[in-house]
Amino acid sequence: MNKYMKPSIFAVILLIVIGGYALFFQPLIGLADNGDFFRIMAPNDLKHEEDRDVNVFGYFTNRYDKLQYYNELKGRIKSTQNIIIQMAIKIDDFFTRDEKFDIRFQGGICLIILALGLYWMVDIIEKMTENKKLQYFLAAMAVIIFGDIGYLAYLNSFYGESISYPFFILSIAVILKFSFEKQIKARYLFIYFISSFLFMGSKNQFAVNGILSSMLMAALLMFKIKNYKKIIAVSLSVFFLISTALMYIIIDENISLINKYHMMTRGVMLFEPDLEEVTKKVGLYEQYALLGETIYFDSTPIIHPKDELLLRNFYSNYDLISIVMYYFRTPKAFMKIMNLGLKNSFTIRPEVLGNFKKSGNKEFGEKARYFSLWSHFKDNRIPHDPGLIIMFLILCLALCINRILKYRENQNSQMYYYSEIVLIYVFFTGFSQILVSLIGAGDTDLKKHLFITTVTLDILFYFNFAYALCLFCNARAKTK
């Protein structure tokens, strides 16, 4: 095998075979709709099939009807997810020429993007050692982690994660590739820009990542690269900042109201023994303590979330800045949400949502066990303890220091140091999602909202584990 293909190509073939079988062949695997699909389907002229049982949200479906009439919602939701969906629809039209849309065309596009990201990621890792067996082991490990069915199932769905996951992996892989290349190529910056822009624009909660991406690009000014590349980096940095601002400006009003409701009831008021005292601290009337731990979609609400009383005296009395200041002044409340976020950062697969079609005679909400080793291990074998993540991050820091010392010892290019900045960016991307999710929308659908936090921890684990293992094996080889 060593004579015929690189480990990175081996990883891509393995991912395509495993992912292709799961996404395209019976029994098809995807993710059931929890009610969120309409938000992105309607603006793209799509809807559920007429003969579909609307109550079976525990089952996945791959076919959707294309609207054949005027659609006032078309283009209403501004998201980069629309770009990929429209591309998939056009490919579907080219091959089928019917009034149906098969989501597997979207799944195929996203699988290719993921494969490209995995190719570059493994290509970087394989340069850490000359041991071919170890290279292939790490290539297979990359597929086990990033090709887990918990991740792949999203690709056959209309959740924002279907776009954010493959493009985030691609963005990290390409910017790391940029760091380790002997010849610093500007094209990697453009690929990073495109993939990162599609990632951050796929869901409103990722918009904050534009600030981090802007800082990552600005950091290039500290390194010795050609002036035109610095100009490119500064231009991209500015564009990311503008994009972040625009994404917050165009956020849908209904989504904003839902998040604001949960920001208070499922965030500030969550697990608090004295809700009256909490409401006074954030500047609300004490009677609003009755809303504590309720959700916007309660079937029998105490008061309708859009009631004029709430619009006038509840929502208007707090905003994101005032809530951030509340957590700043109340460390105990801040630690509450941080612990909650860290505890929920291990799970890849959303609860309840099924992976199979109803025609496959599967149980309601049944999850696929196919190629689920990594997600099963994280769910059932790793203690979901915030302390474990803190210990892991300390270990990552130690390995980071070790790499920097190695770069100095080997007199590596300055850009090798930039790779450490990239890994810091990965960490802050995950950390920011805990803050954005819990401060901005409380604990509603938390495990799904912390999806990218889980991805960032997997990236940090894979890169640092591979480095430590190569370090050990290389040292052992020298002693023989």
Short mmCIF file of C-alpha atoms in Angstrom, two decimals:
data_model
loop_
_atom_site.label_atom_id
_atom_site.label_comp_id
_atom_site.label_asym_id
_atom_site.label_seq_id
_atom_site.Cartn_x
_atom_site.Cartn_y
_atom_site.Cartn_z
CA MET A 1 0.00 0.00 0.00
CA ASN A 2 2.89 2.36 0.82
CA LYS A 3 4.04 2.18 -2.79
CA TYR A 4 0.71 3.11 -4.31
CA MET A 5 -0.83 5.95 -2.32
CA LYS A 6 -0.12 8.62 0.24
CA PRO A 7 -1.79 8.29 3.66
CA SER A 8 -3.76 11.49 2.92
CA ILE A 9 -5.20 9.92 -0.25
CA PHE A 10 -5.92 6.74 1.70
CA ALA A 11 -7.90 8.82 4.23
CA VAL A 12 -9.90 10.50 1.47
CA ILE A 13 -10.79 7.19 -0.20
CA LEU A 14 -11.78 5.70 3.14
CA LEU A 15 -13.97 8.70 3.97
CA ILE A 16 -15.66 8.68 0.54
CA VAL A 17 -16.40 4.95 0.78
CA ILE A 18 -17.75 5.13 4.34
CA GLY A 19 -19.58 8.42 3.88
CA GLY A 20 -20.84 7.53 0.41
CA TYR A 21 -22.38 4.30 1.60
CA ALA A 22 -24.06 6.01 4.58
CA LEU A 23 -25.43 9.02 2.70
CA PHE A 24 -26.33 7.59 -0.72
CA PHE A 25 -27.25 3.91 -0.36
CA GLN A 26 -30.08 2.13 1.47
CA PRO A 27 -30.73 2.35 4.30
CA LEU A 28 -30.11 6.05 3.82
CA ILE A 29 -28.76 7.91 6.84
CA GLY A 30 -29.47 11.55 7.60
CA LEU A 31 -31.12 13.64 10.31
CA ALA A 32 -34.82 14.08 11.00
CA ASP A 33 -36.43 17.52 11.02
CA ASN A 34 -37.10 18.96 14.48
CA GLY A 35 -39.13 21.81 13.00
CA ASP A 36 -36.15 23.96 11.98
CA PHE A 37 -36.06 22.91 8.32
CA PHE A 38 -38.88 25.23 7.25
CA ARG A 39 -36.78 28.28 8.10
CA ILE A 40 -34.22 27.42 5.39
CA MET A 41 -36.41 25.37 3.02
CA ALA A 42 -39.03 28.05 2.36
CA PRO A 43 -36.56 30.74 1.21
CA ASN A 44 -35.14 28.15 -1.22
CA ASP A 45 -38.51 27.22 -2.76
CA LEU A 46 -38.66 23.83 -1.04
CA LYS A 47 -41.18 22.09 1.21
CA HIS A 48 -41.88 18.66 2.65
CA GLU A 49 -43.63 16.21 0.33
CA GLU A 50 -47.43 16.44 0.33
CA ASP A 51 -47.94 12.81 1.41
CA ARG A 52 -45.45 13.04 4.28
CA ASP A 53 -46.78 12.55 7.82
CA VAL A 54 -45.86 15.88 9.41
CA ASN A 55 -45.81 14.31 12.89
CA VAL A 56 -42.98 11.88 12.22
CA PHE A 57 -40.08 14.15 13.11
CA GLY A 58 -38.19 11.11 14.40
CA TYR A 59 -37.63 9.98 10.81
CA PHE A 60 -35.31 11.26 8.14
CA THR A 61 -36.52 12.03 4.63
CA ASN A 62 -34.37 12.67 1.58
CA ARG A 63 -36.96 13.92 -0.94
CA TYR A 64 -38.63 17.33 -0.92
CA ASP A 65 -41.09 19.12 -3.21
CA LYS A 66 -40.04 22.18 -5.20
CA LEU A 67 -42.57 24.99 -4.92
CA GLN A 68 -44.46 25.59 -8.15
CA TYR A 69 -46.05 28.89 -7.16
CA TYR A 70 -45.09 32.38 -6.01
CA ASN A 71 -43.19 32.26 -2.73
CA GLU A 72 -43.18 35.44 -0.64
CA LEU A 73 -40.55 33.92 1.68
CA LYS A 74 -38.02 33.38 -1.10
CA GLY A 75 -34.67 34.85 -0.13
CA ARG A 76 -35.99 36.07 3.22
CA ILE A 77 -33.38 34.25 5.31
CA LYS A 78 -29.86 35.47 4.54
CA SER A 79 -27.47 32.58 5.01
CA THR A 80 -24.50 31.12 3.15
CA GLN A 81 -26.35 27.82 3.48
CA ASN A 82 -28.55 29.07 0.62
CA ILE A 83 -25.52 29.06 -1.73
CA ILE A 84 -24.88 25.35 -1.22
CA ILE A 85 -28.59 24.44 -1.33
CA GLN A 86 -29.09 26.32 -4.61
CA MET A 87 -26.00 24.65 -6.05
CA ALA A 88 -27.38 21.25 -5.03
CA ILE A 89 -30.79 22.06 -6.54
CA LYS A 90 -29.20 22.99 -9.87
CA ILE A 91 -27.19 19.74 -9.94
CA ASP A 92 -30.36 17.82 -9.07
CA ASP A 93 -32.23 19.58 -11.92
CA PHE A 94 -29.47 18.70 -14.37
CA PHE A 95 -29.72 14.98 -13.60
CA THR A 96 -33.40 14.45 -12.75
CA ARG A 97 -35.41 17.30 -14.34
CA ASP A 98 -38.39 16.70 -12.03
CA GLU A 99 -40.29 18.62 -9.35
CA LYS A 100 -38.47 16.92 -6.47
CA PHE A 101 -35.23 17.72 -4.65
CA ASP A 102 -33.07 14.92 -3.29
CA ILE A 103 -30.98 16.15 -0.38
CA ARG A 104 -28.27 13.63 -1.25
CA PHE A 105 -27.01 16.12 -3.83
CA GLN A 106 -26.27 18.53 -1.00
CA GLY A 107 -24.75 15.67 1.01
CA GLY A 108 -22.46 14.88 -1.93
CA ILE A 109 -21.18 18.46 -2.18
CA CYS A 110 -20.50 18.63 1.55
CA LEU A 111 -18.80 15.23 1.59
CA ILE A 112 -16.38 16.39 -1.13
CA ILE A 113 -15.57 19.55 0.86
CA LEU A 114 -14.99 17.47 3.98
CA ALA A 115 -12.75 15.08 2.03
CA LEU A 116 -10.62 17.99 0.77
CA GLY A 117 -10.23 19.31 4.32
CA LEU A 118 -9.32 15.85 5.61
CA TYR A 119 -6.76 15.44 2.80
CA TRP A 120 -4.86 18.54 3.87
CA MET A 121 -5.18 17.73 7.56
CA VAL A 122 -3.66 14.26 7.15
CA ASP A 123 -1.06 15.65 4.73
CA ILE A 124 0.15 17.95 7.54
CA ILE A 125 0.16 15.15 10.13
CA GLU A 126 2.06 12.65 7.96
CA LYS A 127 5.02 15.06 7.76
CA MET A 128 5.51 14.70 11.53
CA THR A 129 7.00 11.21 11.14
CA GLU A 130 8.66 8.99 8.54
CA ASN A 131 7.10 5.87 10.05
CA LYS A 132 4.70 4.71 7.31
CA LYS A 133 2.65 2.47 9.58
CA LEU A 134 2.14 5.35 11.96
CA GLN A 135 1.17 7.63 9.07
CA TYR A 136 -1.54 5.21 7.95
CA PHE A 137 -2.73 4.73 11.51
CA LEU A 138 -3.15 8.49 11.95
CA ALA A 139 -4.88 8.71 8.56
CA ALA A 140 -7.37 6.04 9.64
CA MET A 141 -7.81 7.80 12.97
CA ALA A 142 -8.70 11.04 11.19
CA VAL A 143 -11.50 9.22 9.36
CA ILE A 144 -12.72 7.56 12.57
CA ILE A 145 -12.98 10.96 14.28
CA PHE A 146 -14.10 13.35 11.53
CA GLY A 147 -15.98 10.75 9.49
CA ASP A 148 -18.07 9.54 12.43
CA ILE A 149 -21.71 9.05 11.51
CA GLY A 150 -22.64 11.65 14.12
CA TYR A 151 -20.95 14.22 11.90
CA LEU A 152 -21.79 12.70 8.51
CA ALA A 153 -25.54 12.42 9.23
CA TYR A 154 -25.75 16.23 9.36
CA LEU A 155 -24.73 16.43 5.69
CA ASN A 156 -28.08 14.91 4.68
CA SER A 157 -30.10 17.58 6.48
CA PHE A 158 -31.09 21.24 6.31
CA TYR A 159 -29.48 22.12 9.63
CA GLY A 160 -26.84 24.82 9.44
CA GLU A 161 -24.29 22.26 10.68
CA SER A 162 -24.51 20.49 7.32
CA ILE A 163 -22.59 23.44 5.84
CA SER A 164 -20.66 24.72 8.84
CA TYR A 165 -18.98 21.39 9.64
CA PRO A 166 -17.24 20.59 6.33
CA PHE A 167 -16.31 24.20 5.65
CA PHE A 168 -14.92 24.73 9.15
CA ILE A 169 -12.76 21.60 8.79
CA LEU A 170 -11.59 22.86 5.39
CA SER A 171 -10.80 26.34 6.74
CA ILE A 172 -8.64 24.97 9.57
CA ALA A 173 -6.88 22.44 7.35
CA VAL A 174 -6.04 24.99 4.64
CA ILE A 175 -4.71 27.67 7.03
CA LEU A 176 -2.54 25.04 8.75
CA LYS A 177 -1.35 23.94 5.31
CA PHE A 178 -0.51 27.60 4.60
CA SER A 179 1.56 27.71 7.82
CA PHE A 180 3.66 24.62 7.08
CA GLU A 181 4.32 25.16 3.37
CA LYS A 182 7.91 25.99 2.37
CA GLN A 183 6.58 28.38 -0.23
CA ILE A 184 3.86 30.56 1.28
CA LYS A 185 1.09 30.49 -1.34
CA ALA A 186 -1.57 33.21 -1.44
CA ARG A 187 -4.17 30.83 -2.87
CA TYR A 188 -4.44 29.15 0.53
CA LEU A 189 -5.52 32.48 2.01
CA PHE A 190 -8.31 32.79 -0.56
CA ILE A 191 -9.47 29.22 0.10
CA TYR A 192 -9.44 29.99 3.82
CA PHE A 193 -11.47 33.13 3.20
CA ILE A 194 -14.13 31.34 1.12
CA SER A 195 -14.46 28.35 3.46
CA SER A 196 -14.44 30.48 6.62
CA PHE A 197 -17.00 32.90 5.17
CA LEU A 198 -19.34 30.03 4.23
CA PHE A 199 -18.87 28.59 7.73
CA MET A 200 -19.56 31.78 9.67
CA GLY A 201 -22.52 32.72 7.47
CA SER A 202 -24.28 29.36 7.77
CA LYS A 203 -25.78 30.15 11.22
CA ASN A 204 -26.25 33.41 13.10
CA GLN A 205 -24.41 32.07 16.14
CA PHE A 206 -21.21 31.68 14.07
CA ALA A 207 -21.13 35.35 13.06
CA VAL A 208 -18.87 36.14 16.04
CA ASN A 209 -16.26 33.94 14.38
CA GLY A 210 -15.73 36.74 11.88
CA ILE A 211 -14.00 38.74 14.63
CA LEU A 212 -11.71 35.80 15.39
CA SER A 213 -10.99 35.25 11.68
CA SER A 214 -10.21 38.94 11.33
CA MET A 215 -7.68 38.70 14.17
CA LEU A 216 -6.18 35.56 12.64
CA MET A 217 -5.60 37.35 9.34
CA ALA A 218 -4.25 40.46 11.09
CA ALA A 219 -1.75 38.27 12.96
CA LEU A 220 0.01 37.61 9.64
CA LEU A 221 1.38 41.15 9.77
CA MET A 222 3.76 39.98 12.51
CA PHE A 223 5.50 37.57 10.13
CA LYS A 224 7.96 38.09 7.30
CA ILE A 225 5.86 37.59 4.19
CA LYS A 226 5.70 39.53 0.95
CA ASN A 227 3.92 42.88 1.05
CA TYR A 228 1.19 41.88 -1.39
CA LYS A 229 0.29 38.95 0.88
CA LYS A 230 0.09 41.35 3.83
CA ILE A 231 -2.28 43.51 1.78
CA ILE A 232 -4.41 40.42 1.08
CA ALA A 233 -4.41 39.54 4.79
CA VAL A 234 -5.45 43.06 5.85
CA SER A 235 -8.19 43.17 3.20
CA LEU A 236 -9.58 39.83 4.36
CA SER A 237 -9.36 40.95 7.99
CA VAL A 238 -11.46 44.03 7.26
CA PHE A 239 -13.94 42.02 5.20
CA PHE A 240 -14.46 39.55 8.05
CA LEU A 241 -15.27 42.41 10.44
CA ILE A 242 -17.76 43.94 8.01
CA SER A 243 -19.36 40.54 7.41
CA THR A 244 -19.82 40.00 11.15
CA ALA A 245 -21.56 43.36 11.51
CA LEU A 246 -23.85 42.68 8.53
CA MET A 247 -24.80 39.21 9.78
CA TYR A 248 -25.96 40.66 13.09
CA ILE A 249 -27.87 43.46 11.34
CA ILE A 250 -29.81 41.13 9.04
CA ILE A 251 -30.71 38.53 11.68
CA ASP A 252 -34.37 37.50 11.37
CA GLU A 253 -36.62 39.38 13.81
CA ASN A 254 -38.44 36.24 15.00
CA ILE A 255 -35.19 34.40 15.70
CA SER A 256 -33.90 37.43 17.58
CA LEU A 257 -37.03 37.48 19.79
CA ILE A 258 -36.87 33.73 20.48
CA ASN A 259 -33.20 33.98 21.46
CA LYS A 260 -33.88 37.00 23.66
CA TYR A 261 -36.63 35.15 25.51
CA HIS A 262 -34.40 32.14 26.16
CA MET A 263 -31.44 34.39 27.01
CA MET A 264 -33.37 35.31 30.15
CA THR A 265 -35.62 32.34 30.97
CA ARG A 266 -33.23 29.51 30.02
CA GLY A 267 -30.01 31.37 30.81
CA VAL A 268 -30.05 33.97 33.56
CA MET A 269 -32.99 32.34 35.38
CA LEU A 270 -31.78 28.75 34.91
CA PHE A 271 -31.16 26.73 38.11
CA GLU A 272 -31.52 29.84 40.28
CA PRO A 273 -33.06 29.26 43.76
CA ASP A 274 -34.16 32.89 44.22
CA LEU A 275 -35.62 34.07 40.92
CA GLU A 276 -37.11 37.25 42.40
CA GLU A 277 -33.66 38.40 43.45
CA VAL A 278 -32.26 37.57 39.99
CA THR A 279 -34.97 39.55 38.21
CA LYS A 280 -34.21 42.60 40.38
CA LYS A 281 -30.50 42.32 39.58
CA VAL A 282 -31.15 42.42 35.83
CA GLY A 283 -33.67 45.27 36.11
CA LEU A 284 -36.97 43.38 35.68
CA TYR A 285 -40.16 43.40 37.72
CA GLU A 286 -40.32 40.53 40.22
CA GLN A 287 -43.45 39.00 38.67
CA TYR A 288 -41.39 38.02 35.62
CA ALA A 289 -39.73 35.40 37.83
CA LEU A 290 -42.74 33.23 36.90
CA LEU A 291 -41.22 32.87 33.43
CA GLY A 292 -38.13 31.19 34.87
CA GLU A 293 -37.06 28.04 32.94
CA THR A 294 -40.01 28.28 30.52
CA ILE A 295 -39.45 28.09 26.76
CA TYR A 296 -40.78 30.22 23.92
CA PHE A 297 -42.66 27.28 22.38
CA ASP A 298 -44.54 26.09 25.47
CA SER A 299 -47.95 24.73 24.37
CA THR A 300 -49.68 26.34 27.41
CA PRO A 301 -47.57 29.41 28.19
CA ILE A 302 -48.13 31.59 31.25
CA ILE A 303 -48.26 34.49 28.80
CA HIS A 304 -47.75 34.49 25.05
CA PRO A 305 -44.12 35.42 24.26
CA LYS A 306 -45.35 38.07 21.81
CA ASP A 307 -47.85 39.60 24.21
CA GLU A 308 -47.79 43.39 24.21
CA LEU A 309 -46.99 43.39 27.94
CA LEU A 310 -43.77 41.44 27.35
CA LEU A 311 -42.83 43.48 24.30
CA ARG A 312 -43.23 46.70 26.31
CA ASN A 313 -41.96 45.80 29.79
CA PHE A 314 -39.88 42.62 29.47
CA TYR A 315 -37.76 42.47 26.31
CA SER A 316 -37.14 46.22 26.32
CA ASN A 317 -35.52 46.14 29.77
CA TYR A 318 -32.50 44.01 28.87
CA ASP A 319 -30.21 43.29 25.95
CA LEU A 320 -27.05 41.32 25.21
CA ILE A 321 -24.77 43.94 26.76
CA SER A 322 -26.75 44.15 30.02
CA ILE A 323 -26.78 40.33 30.30
CA VAL A 324 -23.03 40.15 29.70
CA MET A 325 -22.56 42.76 32.44
CA TYR A 326 -24.78 40.70 34.76
CA TYR A 327 -22.55 37.65 34.29
CA PHE A 328 -19.47 39.86 34.73
CA ARG A 329 -20.81 41.14 38.08
CA THR A 330 -22.01 37.67 39.15
CA PRO A 331 -19.13 35.16 38.82
CA LYS A 332 -21.24 32.36 40.31
CA ALA A 333 -23.82 32.72 37.53
CA PHE A 334 -21.06 32.85 34.92
CA MET A 335 -19.47 29.64 36.26
CA LYS A 336 -22.94 28.06 36.13
CA ILE A 337 -23.21 28.54 32.38
CA MET A 338 -19.56 27.64 31.76
CA ASN A 339 -19.89 24.32 33.61
CA LEU A 340 -23.13 23.59 31.77
CA GLY A 341 -21.47 24.36 28.45
CA LEU A 342 -18.36 22.26 29.12
CA LYS A 343 -20.45 19.29 30.28
CA ASN A 344 -22.35 19.36 27.00
CA SER A 345 -19.27 19.71 24.79
CA PHE A 346 -18.68 15.97 24.43
CA THR A 347 -21.77 14.97 22.46
CA ILE A 348 -21.72 14.87 18.66
CA ARG A 349 -25.19 13.49 18.07
CA PRO A 350 -28.37 15.45 18.89
CA GLU A 351 -30.88 13.76 21.17
CA VAL A 352 -34.22 12.43 19.88
CA LEU A 353 -33.56 13.10 16.18
CA GLY A 354 -33.64 9.87 14.16
CA ASN A 355 -31.25 8.87 11.37
CA PHE A 356 -33.45 6.58 9.26
CA LYS A 357 -36.38 6.84 6.88
CA LYS A 358 -39.74 5.56 8.09
CA SER A 359 -39.85 3.15 5.14
CA GLY A 360 -36.79 1.41 6.64
CA ASN A 361 -38.99 -0.03 9.41
CA LYS A 362 -36.87 1.53 12.12
CA GLU A 363 -37.98 2.73 15.54
CA PHE A 364 -39.04 6.36 15.96
CA GLY A 365 -35.91 8.43 16.58
CA GLU A 366 -33.59 5.44 16.13
CA LYS A 367 -29.93 6.36 15.63
CA ALA A 368 -27.53 4.68 13.22
CA ARG A 369 -24.80 2.57 14.80
CA TYR A 370 -22.86 2.36 11.56
CA PHE A 371 -19.36 3.85 11.94
CA SER A 372 -20.17 5.47 15.28
CA LEU A 373 -17.11 4.34 17.29
CA TRP A 374 -15.91 7.87 18.13
CA SER A 375 -19.30 9.35 19.07
CA HIS A 376 -20.15 6.24 21.12
CA PHE A 377 -16.81 6.46 22.91
CA LYS A 378 -17.27 10.14 23.74
CA ASP A 379 -20.87 9.65 24.88
CA ASN A 380 -20.35 6.54 26.99
CA ARG A 381 -16.69 6.15 27.96
CA ILE A 382 -15.44 9.67 28.68
CA PRO A 383 -16.55 11.38 31.93
CA HIS A 384 -18.52 14.51 30.99
CA ASP A 385 -16.62 16.61 33.48
CA PRO A 386 -15.50 20.24 32.94
CA GLY A 387 -12.30 19.41 34.84
CA LEU A 388 -11.35 16.87 32.17
CA ILE A 389 -11.54 19.54 29.45
CA ILE A 390 -9.44 21.92 31.54
CA MET A 391 -6.80 19.20 32.04
CA PHE A 392 -6.87 18.47 28.32
CA LEU A 393 -6.34 22.15 27.47
CA ILE A 394 -3.40 22.34 29.88
CA LEU A 395 -1.87 19.34 28.10
CA CYS A 396 -2.45 21.07 24.74
CA LEU A 397 -0.62 24.14 26.08
CA ALA A 398 2.33 21.99 27.19
CA LEU A 399 2.56 20.41 23.74
CA CYS A 400 2.30 23.85 22.15
CA ILE A 401 5.33 25.00 24.18
CA ASN A 402 7.18 21.84 23.18
CA ARG A 403 6.50 22.47 19.49
CA ILE A 404 7.70 26.07 19.75
CA LEU A 405 10.96 24.88 21.34
CA LYS A 406 11.33 22.33 18.54
CA TYR A 407 10.79 25.03 15.91
CA ARG A 408 13.60 27.06 17.47
CA GLU A 409 15.88 24.05 17.78
CA ASN A 410 15.34 23.05 14.14
CA GLN A 411 15.41 26.67 12.94
CA ASN A 412 12.09 26.23 11.16
CA SER A 413 10.42 28.95 9.14
CA GLN A 414 8.70 31.71 11.09
CA MET A 415 5.38 30.58 9.67
CA TYR A 416 5.56 27.39 11.75
CA TYR A 417 4.85 29.62 14.76
CA TYR A 418 1.72 30.86 12.97
CA SER A 419 0.31 27.31 13.16
CA GLU A 420 0.19 27.71 16.94
CA ILE A 421 -1.84 30.90 16.51
CA VAL A 422 -4.21 28.88 14.31
CA LEU A 423 -4.69 26.31 17.07
CA ILE A 424 -5.35 29.12 19.56
CA TYR A 425 -7.95 30.39 17.07
CA VAL A 426 -9.52 26.90 17.05
CA PHE A 427 -9.73 26.96 20.85
CA PHE A 428 -11.34 30.41 20.96
CA THR A 429 -13.82 29.39 18.26
CA GLY A 430 -15.05 26.57 20.51
CA PHE A 431 -14.94 28.68 23.68
CA SER A 432 -16.84 31.54 22.02
CA GLN A 433 -19.65 29.17 21.04
CA ILE A 434 -20.22 28.30 24.70
CA LEU A 435 -20.59 31.99 25.50
CA VAL A 436 -22.66 32.82 22.41
CA SER A 437 -24.99 29.85 22.89
CA LEU A 438 -25.61 30.14 26.62
CA ILE A 439 -25.50 33.90 27.04
CA GLY A 440 -27.36 34.53 23.79
CA ALA A 441 -29.98 31.76 23.91
CA GLY A 442 -29.76 29.84 27.18
CA ASP A 443 -29.67 26.06 27.30
CA THR A 444 -32.31 25.42 24.62
CA ASP A 445 -31.15 22.69 22.23
CA LEU A 446 -27.75 23.12 23.87
CA LYS A 447 -25.98 20.00 22.59
CA LYS A 448 -26.79 21.01 19.03
CA HIS A 449 -25.76 24.63 19.62
CA LEU A 450 -22.40 23.45 20.99
CA PHE A 451 -21.75 21.33 17.92
CA ILE A 452 -18.77 23.44 16.77
CA THR A 453 -17.32 23.41 20.30
CA THR A 454 -17.27 19.62 20.03
CA VAL A 455 -15.60 19.86 16.62
CA THR A 456 -12.89 22.21 17.92
CA LEU A 457 -12.09 19.85 20.80
CA ASP A 458 -11.80 16.98 18.30
CA ILE A 459 -9.43 19.02 16.11
CA LEU A 460 -7.26 19.93 19.11
CA PHE A 461 -7.30 16.31 20.32
CA TYR A 462 -6.37 14.87 16.92
CA PHE A 463 -3.58 17.34 16.17
CA ASN A 464 -2.02 17.13 19.64
CA PHE A 465 -2.45 13.37 19.98
CA ALA A 466 -0.82 12.86 16.57
CA TYR A 467 2.05 15.16 17.52
CA ALA A 468 2.62 13.46 20.91
CA LEU A 469 2.48 9.99 19.35
CA CYS A 470 4.92 10.97 16.58
CA LEU A 471 7.20 12.55 19.17
CA PHE A 472 7.23 9.33 21.19
CA CYS A 473 7.74 7.03 18.18
CA ASN A 474 10.45 9.22 16.65
CA ALA A 475 12.35 9.32 19.98
CA ARG A 476 12.01 5.57 20.34
CA ALA A 477 13.31 5.01 16.80
CA LYS A 478 16.43 7.09 17.55
CA THR A 479 17.30 4.97 20.60
CA LYS A 480 17.30 1.73 18.60
#
